[in-house]
PDB file of C-alpha atoms in Angstrom:
ATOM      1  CA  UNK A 122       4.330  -2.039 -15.324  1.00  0.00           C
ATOM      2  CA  UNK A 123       3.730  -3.674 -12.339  1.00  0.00           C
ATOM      3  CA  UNK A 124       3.859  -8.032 -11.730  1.00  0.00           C
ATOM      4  CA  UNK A 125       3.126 -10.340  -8.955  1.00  0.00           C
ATOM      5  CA  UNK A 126       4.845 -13.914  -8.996  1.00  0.00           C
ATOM      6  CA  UNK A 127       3.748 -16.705  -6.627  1.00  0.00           C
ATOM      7  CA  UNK A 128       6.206 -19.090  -5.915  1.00  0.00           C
ATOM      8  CA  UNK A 129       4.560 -22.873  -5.535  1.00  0.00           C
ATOM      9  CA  UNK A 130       1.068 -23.558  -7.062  1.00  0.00           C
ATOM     10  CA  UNK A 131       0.442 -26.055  -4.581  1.00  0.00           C
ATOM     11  CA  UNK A 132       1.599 -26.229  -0.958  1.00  0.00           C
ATOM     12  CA  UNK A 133       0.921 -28.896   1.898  1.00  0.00           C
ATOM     13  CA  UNK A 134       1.712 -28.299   5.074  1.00  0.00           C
ATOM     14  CA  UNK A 135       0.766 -30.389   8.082  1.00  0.00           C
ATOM     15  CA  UNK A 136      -1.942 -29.376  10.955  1.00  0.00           C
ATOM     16  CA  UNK A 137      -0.094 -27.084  13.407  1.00  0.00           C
ATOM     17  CA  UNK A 138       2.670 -26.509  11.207  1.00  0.00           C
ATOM     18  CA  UNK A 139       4.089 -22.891   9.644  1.00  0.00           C
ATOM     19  CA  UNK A 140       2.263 -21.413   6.386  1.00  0.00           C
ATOM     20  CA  UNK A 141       4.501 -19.860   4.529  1.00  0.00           C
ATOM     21  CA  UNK A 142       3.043 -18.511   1.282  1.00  0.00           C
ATOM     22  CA  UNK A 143       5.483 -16.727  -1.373  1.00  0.00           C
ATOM     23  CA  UNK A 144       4.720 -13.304  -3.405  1.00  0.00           C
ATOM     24  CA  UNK A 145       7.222 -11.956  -4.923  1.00  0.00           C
ATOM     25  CA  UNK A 146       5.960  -8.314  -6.421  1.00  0.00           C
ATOM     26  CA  UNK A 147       7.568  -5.667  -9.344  1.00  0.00           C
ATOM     27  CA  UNK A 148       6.413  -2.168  -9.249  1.00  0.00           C
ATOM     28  CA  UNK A 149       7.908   1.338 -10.394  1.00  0.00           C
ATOM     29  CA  UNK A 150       6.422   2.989  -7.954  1.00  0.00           C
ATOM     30  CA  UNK A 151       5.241   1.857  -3.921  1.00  0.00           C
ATOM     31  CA  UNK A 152       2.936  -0.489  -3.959  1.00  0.00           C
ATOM     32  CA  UNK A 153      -0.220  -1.451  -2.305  1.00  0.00           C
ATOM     33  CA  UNK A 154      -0.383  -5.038  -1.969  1.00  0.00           C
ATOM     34  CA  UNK A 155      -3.059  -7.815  -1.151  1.00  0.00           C
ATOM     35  CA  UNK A 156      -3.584 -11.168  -0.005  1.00  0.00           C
ATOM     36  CA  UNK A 157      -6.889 -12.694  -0.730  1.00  0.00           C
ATOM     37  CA  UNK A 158      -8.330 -16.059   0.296  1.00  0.00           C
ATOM     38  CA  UNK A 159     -10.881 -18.056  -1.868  1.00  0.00           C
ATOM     39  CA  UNK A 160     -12.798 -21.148  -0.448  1.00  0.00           C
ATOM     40  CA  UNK A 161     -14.283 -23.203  -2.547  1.00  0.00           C
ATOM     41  CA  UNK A 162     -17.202 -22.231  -4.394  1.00  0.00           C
ATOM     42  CA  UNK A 163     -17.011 -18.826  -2.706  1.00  0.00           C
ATOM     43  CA  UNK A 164     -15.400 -15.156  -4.139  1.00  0.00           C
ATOM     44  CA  UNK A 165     -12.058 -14.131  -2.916  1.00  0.00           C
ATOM     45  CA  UNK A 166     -12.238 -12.357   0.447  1.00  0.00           C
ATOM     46  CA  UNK A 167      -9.437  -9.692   2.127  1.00  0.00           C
ATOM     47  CA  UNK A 168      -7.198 -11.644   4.296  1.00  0.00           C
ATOM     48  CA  UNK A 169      -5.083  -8.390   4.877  1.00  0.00           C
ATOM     49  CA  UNK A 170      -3.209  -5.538   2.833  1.00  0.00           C
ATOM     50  CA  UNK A 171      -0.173  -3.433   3.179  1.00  0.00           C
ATOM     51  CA  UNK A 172      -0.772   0.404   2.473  1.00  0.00           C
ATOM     52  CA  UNK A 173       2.508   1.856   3.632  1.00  0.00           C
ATOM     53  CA  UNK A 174       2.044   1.826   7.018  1.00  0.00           C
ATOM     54  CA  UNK A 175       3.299  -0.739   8.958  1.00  0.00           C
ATOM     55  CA  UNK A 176       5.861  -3.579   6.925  1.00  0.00           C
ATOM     56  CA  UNK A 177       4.351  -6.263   8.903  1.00  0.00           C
ATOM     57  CA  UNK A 178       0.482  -6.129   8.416  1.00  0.00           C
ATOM     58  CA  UNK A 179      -1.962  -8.534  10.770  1.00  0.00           C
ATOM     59  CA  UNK A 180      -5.020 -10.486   9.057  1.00  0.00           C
ATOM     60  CA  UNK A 181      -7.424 -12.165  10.102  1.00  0.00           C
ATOM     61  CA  UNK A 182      -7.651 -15.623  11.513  1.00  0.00           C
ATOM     62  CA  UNK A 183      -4.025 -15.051  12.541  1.00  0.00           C
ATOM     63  CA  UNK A 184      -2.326 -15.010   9.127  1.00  0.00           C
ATOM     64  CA  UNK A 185       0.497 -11.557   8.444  1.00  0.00           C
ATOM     65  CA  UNK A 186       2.390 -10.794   6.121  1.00  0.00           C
ATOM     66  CA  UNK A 187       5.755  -8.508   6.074  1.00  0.00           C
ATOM     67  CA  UNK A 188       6.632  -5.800   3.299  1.00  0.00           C
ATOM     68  CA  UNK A 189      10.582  -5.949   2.254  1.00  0.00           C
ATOM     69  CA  UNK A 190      11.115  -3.629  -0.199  1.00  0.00           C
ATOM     70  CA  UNK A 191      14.578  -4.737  -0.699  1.00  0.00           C
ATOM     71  CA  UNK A 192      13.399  -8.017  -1.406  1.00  0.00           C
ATOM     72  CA  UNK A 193      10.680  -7.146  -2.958  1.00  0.00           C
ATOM     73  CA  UNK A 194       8.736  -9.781  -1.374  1.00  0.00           C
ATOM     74  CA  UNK A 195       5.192 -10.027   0.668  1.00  0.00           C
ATOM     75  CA  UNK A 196       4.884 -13.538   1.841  1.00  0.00           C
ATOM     76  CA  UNK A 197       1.931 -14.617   3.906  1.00  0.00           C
ATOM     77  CA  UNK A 198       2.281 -16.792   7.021  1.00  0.00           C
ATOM     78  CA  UNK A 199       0.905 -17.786   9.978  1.00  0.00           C
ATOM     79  CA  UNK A 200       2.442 -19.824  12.609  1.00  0.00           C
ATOM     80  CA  UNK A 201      -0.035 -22.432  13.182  1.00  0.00           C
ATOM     81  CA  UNK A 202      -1.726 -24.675  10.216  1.00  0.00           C
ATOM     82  CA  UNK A 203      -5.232 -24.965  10.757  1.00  0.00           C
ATOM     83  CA  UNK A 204      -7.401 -27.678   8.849  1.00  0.00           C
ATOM     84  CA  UNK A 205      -9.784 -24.164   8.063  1.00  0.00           C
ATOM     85  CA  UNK A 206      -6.669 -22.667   6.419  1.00  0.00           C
ATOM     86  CA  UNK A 207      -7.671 -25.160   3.297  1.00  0.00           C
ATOM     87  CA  UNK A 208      -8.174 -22.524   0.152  1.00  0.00           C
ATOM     88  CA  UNK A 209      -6.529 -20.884  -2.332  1.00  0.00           C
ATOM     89  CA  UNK A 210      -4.629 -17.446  -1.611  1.00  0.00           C
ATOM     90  CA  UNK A 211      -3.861 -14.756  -4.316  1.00  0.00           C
ATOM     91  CA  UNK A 212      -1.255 -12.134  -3.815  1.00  0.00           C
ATOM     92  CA  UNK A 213      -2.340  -8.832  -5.547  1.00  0.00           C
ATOM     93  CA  UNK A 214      -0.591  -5.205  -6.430  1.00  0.00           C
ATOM     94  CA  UNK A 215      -2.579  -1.785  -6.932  1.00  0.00           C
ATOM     95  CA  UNK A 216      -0.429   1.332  -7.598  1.00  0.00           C
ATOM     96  CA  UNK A 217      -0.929   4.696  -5.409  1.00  0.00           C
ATOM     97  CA  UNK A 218      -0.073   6.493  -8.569  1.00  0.00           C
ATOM     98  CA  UNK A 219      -4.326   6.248  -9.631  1.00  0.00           C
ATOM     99  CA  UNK A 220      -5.035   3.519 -11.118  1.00  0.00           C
ATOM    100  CA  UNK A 221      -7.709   0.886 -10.190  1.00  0.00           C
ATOM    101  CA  UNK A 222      -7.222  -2.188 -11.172  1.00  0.00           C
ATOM    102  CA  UNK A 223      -5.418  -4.947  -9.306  1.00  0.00           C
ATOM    103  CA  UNK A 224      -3.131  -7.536 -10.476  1.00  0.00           C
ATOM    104  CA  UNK A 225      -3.326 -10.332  -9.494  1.00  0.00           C
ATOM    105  CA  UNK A 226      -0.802 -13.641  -8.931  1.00  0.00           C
ATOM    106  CA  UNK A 227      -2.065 -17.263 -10.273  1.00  0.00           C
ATOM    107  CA  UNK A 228      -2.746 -18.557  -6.648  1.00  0.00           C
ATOM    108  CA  UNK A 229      -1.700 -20.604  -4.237  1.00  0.00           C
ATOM    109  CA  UNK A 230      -3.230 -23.674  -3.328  1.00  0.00           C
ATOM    110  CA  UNK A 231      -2.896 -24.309   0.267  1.00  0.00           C
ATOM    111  CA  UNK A 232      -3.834 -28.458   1.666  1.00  0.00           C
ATOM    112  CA  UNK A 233      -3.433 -28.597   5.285  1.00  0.00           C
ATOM    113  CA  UNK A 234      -2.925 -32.983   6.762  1.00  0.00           C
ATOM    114  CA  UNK A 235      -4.224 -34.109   9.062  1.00  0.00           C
TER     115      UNK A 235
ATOM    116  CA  UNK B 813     -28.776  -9.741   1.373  1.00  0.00           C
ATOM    117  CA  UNK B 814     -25.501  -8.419   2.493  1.00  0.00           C
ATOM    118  CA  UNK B 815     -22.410  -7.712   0.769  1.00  0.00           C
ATOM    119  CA  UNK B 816     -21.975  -8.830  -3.043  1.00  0.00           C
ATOM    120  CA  UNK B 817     -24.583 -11.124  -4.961  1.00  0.00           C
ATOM    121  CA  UNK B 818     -24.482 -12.750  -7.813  1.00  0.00           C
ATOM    122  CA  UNK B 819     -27.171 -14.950  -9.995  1.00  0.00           C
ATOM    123  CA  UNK B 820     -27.263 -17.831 -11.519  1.00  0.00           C
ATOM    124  CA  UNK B 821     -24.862 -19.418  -9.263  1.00  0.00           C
ATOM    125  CA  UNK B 822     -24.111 -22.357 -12.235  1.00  0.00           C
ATOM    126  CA  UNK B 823     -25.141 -21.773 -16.015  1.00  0.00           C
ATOM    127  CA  UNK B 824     -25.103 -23.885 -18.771  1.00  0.00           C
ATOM    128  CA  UNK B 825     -25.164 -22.683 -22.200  1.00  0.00           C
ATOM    129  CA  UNK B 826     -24.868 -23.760 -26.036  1.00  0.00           C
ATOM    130  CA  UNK B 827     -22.995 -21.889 -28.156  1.00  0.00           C
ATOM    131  CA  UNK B 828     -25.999 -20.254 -30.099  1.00  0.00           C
ATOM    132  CA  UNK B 829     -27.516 -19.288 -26.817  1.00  0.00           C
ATOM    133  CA  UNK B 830     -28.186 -15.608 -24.830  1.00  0.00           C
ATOM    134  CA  UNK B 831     -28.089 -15.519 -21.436  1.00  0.00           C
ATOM    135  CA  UNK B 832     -27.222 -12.481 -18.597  1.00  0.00           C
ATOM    136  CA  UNK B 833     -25.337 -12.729 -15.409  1.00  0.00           C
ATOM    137  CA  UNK B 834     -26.341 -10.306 -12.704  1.00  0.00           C
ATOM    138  CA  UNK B 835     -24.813  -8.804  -9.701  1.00  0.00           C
ATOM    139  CA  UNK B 836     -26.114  -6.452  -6.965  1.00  0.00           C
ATOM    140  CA  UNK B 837     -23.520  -4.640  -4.309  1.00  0.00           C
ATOM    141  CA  UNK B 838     -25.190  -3.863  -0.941  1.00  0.00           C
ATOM    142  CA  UNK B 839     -22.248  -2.256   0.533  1.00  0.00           C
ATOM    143  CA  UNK B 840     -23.590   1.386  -0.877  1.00  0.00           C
ATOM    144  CA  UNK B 841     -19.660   1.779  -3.269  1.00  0.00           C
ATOM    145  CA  UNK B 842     -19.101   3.592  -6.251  1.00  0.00           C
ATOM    146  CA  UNK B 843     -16.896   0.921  -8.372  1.00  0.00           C
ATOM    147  CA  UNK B 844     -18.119  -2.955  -9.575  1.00  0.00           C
ATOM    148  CA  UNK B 845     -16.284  -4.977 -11.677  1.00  0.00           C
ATOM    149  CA  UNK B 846     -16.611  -8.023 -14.021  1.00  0.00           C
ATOM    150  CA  UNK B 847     -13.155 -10.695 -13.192  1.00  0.00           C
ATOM    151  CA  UNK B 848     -12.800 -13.778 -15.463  1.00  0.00           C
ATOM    152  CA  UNK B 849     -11.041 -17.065 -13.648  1.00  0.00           C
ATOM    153  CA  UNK B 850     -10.089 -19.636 -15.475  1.00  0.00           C
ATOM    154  CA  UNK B 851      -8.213 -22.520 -14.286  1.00  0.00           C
ATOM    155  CA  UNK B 852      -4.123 -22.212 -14.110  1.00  0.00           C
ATOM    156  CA  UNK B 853      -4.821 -18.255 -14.870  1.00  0.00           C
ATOM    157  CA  UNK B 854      -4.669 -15.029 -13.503  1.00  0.00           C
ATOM    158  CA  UNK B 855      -7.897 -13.493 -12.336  1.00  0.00           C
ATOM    159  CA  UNK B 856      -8.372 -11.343 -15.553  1.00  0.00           C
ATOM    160  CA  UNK B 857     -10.131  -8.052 -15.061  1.00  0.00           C
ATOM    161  CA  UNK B 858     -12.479  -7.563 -18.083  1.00  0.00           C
ATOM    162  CA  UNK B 859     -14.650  -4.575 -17.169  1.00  0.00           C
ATOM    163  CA  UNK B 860     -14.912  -1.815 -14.788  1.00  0.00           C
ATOM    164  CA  UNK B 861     -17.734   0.834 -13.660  1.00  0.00           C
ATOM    165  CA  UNK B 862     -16.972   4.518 -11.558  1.00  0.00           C
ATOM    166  CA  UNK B 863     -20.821   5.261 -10.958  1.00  0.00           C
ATOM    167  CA  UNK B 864     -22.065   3.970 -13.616  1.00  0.00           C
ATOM    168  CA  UNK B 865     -19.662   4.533 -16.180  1.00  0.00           C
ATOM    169  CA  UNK B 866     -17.020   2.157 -17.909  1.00  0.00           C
ATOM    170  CA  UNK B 867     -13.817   2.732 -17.115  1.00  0.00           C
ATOM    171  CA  UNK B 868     -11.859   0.020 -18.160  1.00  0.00           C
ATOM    172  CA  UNK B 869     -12.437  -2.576 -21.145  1.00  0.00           C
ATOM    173  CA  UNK B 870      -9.528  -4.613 -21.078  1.00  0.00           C
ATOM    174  CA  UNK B 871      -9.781  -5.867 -24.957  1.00  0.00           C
ATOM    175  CA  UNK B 872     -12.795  -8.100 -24.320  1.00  0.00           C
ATOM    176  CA  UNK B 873     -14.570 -10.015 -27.057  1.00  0.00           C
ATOM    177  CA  UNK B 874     -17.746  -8.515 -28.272  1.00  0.00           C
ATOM    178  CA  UNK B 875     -19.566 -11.566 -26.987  1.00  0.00           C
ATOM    179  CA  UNK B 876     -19.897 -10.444 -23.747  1.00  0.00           C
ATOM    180  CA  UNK B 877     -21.351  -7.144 -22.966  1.00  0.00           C
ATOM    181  CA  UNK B 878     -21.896  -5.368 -19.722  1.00  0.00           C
ATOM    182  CA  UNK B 879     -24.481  -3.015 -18.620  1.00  0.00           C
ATOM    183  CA  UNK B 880     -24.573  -0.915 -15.259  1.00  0.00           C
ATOM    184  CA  UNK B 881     -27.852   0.618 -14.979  1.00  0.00           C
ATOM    185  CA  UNK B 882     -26.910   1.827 -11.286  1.00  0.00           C
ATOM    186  CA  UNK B 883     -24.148   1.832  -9.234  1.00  0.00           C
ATOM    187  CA  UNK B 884     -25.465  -1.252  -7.366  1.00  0.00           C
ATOM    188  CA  UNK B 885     -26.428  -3.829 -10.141  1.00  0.00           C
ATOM    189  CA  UNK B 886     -23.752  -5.058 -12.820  1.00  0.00           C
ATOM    190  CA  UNK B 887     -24.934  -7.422 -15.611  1.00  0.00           C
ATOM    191  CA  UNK B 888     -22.884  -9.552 -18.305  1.00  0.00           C
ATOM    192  CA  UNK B 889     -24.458 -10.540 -21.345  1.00  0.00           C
ATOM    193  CA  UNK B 890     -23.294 -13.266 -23.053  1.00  0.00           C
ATOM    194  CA  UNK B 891     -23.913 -14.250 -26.818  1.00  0.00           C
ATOM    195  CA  UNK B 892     -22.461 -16.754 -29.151  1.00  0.00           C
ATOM    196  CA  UNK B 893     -19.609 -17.668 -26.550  1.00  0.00           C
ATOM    197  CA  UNK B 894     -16.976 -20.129 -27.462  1.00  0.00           C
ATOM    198  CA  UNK B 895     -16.349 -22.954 -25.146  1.00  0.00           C
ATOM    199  CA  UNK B 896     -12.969 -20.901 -24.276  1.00  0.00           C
ATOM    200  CA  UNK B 897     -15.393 -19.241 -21.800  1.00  0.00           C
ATOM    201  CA  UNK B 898     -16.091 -21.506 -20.003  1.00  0.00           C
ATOM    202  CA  UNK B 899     -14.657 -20.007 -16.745  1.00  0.00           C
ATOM    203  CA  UNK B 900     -15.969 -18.795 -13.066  1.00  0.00           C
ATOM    204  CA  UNK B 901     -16.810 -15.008 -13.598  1.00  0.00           C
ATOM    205  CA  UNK B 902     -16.537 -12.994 -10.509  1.00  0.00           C
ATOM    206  CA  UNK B 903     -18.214  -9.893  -9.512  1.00  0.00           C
ATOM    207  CA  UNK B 904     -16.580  -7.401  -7.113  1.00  0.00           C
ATOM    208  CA  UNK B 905     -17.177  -3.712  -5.686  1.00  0.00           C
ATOM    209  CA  UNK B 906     -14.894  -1.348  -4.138  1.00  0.00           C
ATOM    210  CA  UNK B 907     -15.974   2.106  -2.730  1.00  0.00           C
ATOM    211  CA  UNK B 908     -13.582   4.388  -5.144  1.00  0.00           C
ATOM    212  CA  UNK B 909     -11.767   2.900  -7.866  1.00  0.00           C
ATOM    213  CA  UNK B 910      -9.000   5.934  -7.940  1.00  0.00           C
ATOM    214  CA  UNK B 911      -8.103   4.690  -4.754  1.00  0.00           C
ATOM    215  CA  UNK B 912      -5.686   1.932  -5.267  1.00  0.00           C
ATOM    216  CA  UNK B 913      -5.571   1.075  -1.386  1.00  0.00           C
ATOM    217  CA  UNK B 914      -9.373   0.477  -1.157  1.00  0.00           C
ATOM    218  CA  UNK B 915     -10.567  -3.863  -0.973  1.00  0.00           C
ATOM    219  CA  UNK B 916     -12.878  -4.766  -3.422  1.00  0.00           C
ATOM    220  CA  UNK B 917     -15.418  -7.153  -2.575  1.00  0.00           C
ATOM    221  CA  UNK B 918     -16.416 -10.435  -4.562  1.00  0.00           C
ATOM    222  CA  UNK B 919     -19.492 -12.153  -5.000  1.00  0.00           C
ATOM    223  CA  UNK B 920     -19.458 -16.050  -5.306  1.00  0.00           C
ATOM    224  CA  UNK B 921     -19.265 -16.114  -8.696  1.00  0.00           C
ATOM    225  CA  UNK B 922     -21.293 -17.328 -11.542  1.00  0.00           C
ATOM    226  CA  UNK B 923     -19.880 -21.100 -13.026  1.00  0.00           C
ATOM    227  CA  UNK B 924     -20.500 -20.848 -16.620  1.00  0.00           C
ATOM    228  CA  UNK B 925     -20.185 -24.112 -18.817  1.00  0.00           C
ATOM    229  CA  UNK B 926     -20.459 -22.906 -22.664  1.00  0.00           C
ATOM    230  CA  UNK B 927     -21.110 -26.954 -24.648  1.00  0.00           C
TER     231      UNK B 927
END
């Protein structure tokens, strides 16, 4: 069966300042893995995934992310807080092996100050 | 419209009533799904539909029943809810739903208040 943990409901960084967002993943077999970002009042939308390519995947607006198996971690950062960055972002697994459905983590909600 | 609609935006209903949430993909892919968020939860798949067929019912109540009459329009009906269901309900697509690489795609959501 396969998990995602988020570590930190909330986080609050300041404007300029690292984003470092925790996922923390369990999977028998490789995973796929997501992060999605969810404004408010909007749907979630792909900020970038990791398909066993390259360990450290680029997003967009200049968040990445970095597969370690042996950690079995995919945390999300970006080096530069912006007051945009303001939402909530799920981690997510899918499994190669054929199935379809995602889980997902409970979210991280990220407040950016001023 | 572009990408993943969904109507009403906000719905209020009693607990007697029947109502229907819709969604429409634009983004010409095989799979939609029906996600449940409630607050301090997991997105909770409840449904999913590989052209046009239900894939997945993940042990959802009766009251709510989903219809795909093509791949690009979804609908949730809703009867006798409990205010338990009160939630955000979240539409997605996703070109191939075997593929467990491919992004799905969310609508806005529909904010349903059951009083």
């Amino acid at each position: 069966a396969q998990s995602v943990t988020q570590l930190g409901s909330h986080v609050s960084v300041s404007e300029g300042a690292l984003v470092l967002l925790r996922c923390n993943y369990s999977s028998s077999v490789p995973p796929y893995l997501f992060w999605y970002v969810q404004y408010p009042n909007q749907g979630l939308q792909l900020l970038l995934k990791y398909t066993s390519a390259a360990t450290l995947v680029k997003g967009i607006n200049g968040f990445e992310a970095e597969f370690k198996k042996s950690e079995t971690s995919f945390h999300l950062t970006k080096p530069s807080a912006h007051m945009s960055d303001a939402a909530e972002y799920f981690c997510a697994v899918s499994s190669p092996s054929g199935t379809y459905k995602y889980i997902f983590g409970t979210g991280t909600r990220l407040k950016v100050l001023a | 419209e572009t990408g993943v609609t969904q109507t009403p935006r906000h719905l209020v209903m009693g607990m007697t009533n029947k109502k229907s949430l819709k969604c429409e993909q634009h983004l010409g892919h095989n799979a939609m799904y029906w996600y449940k968020q409630s607050a301090k939860k997991p997105l909770e798949l409840m449904f999913v539909y590989s052209l046009e067929e239900r894939v997945e019912n993940n042990s959802v109540p009766s009251r709510f029943s989903p219809e795909c009459p093509n791949s690009s329009h979804l609908f949730l009906h809703l009867h006798t809810l409990q205010p338990e269901d009160s939630a955000l309900y979240l539409c997605a697509s996703s070109q191939d739903p075997d593929r467990g690489f491919d992004e799905q795609y969310f609508g806005p959501g529909t904010r349903l208040t059951v009083t």
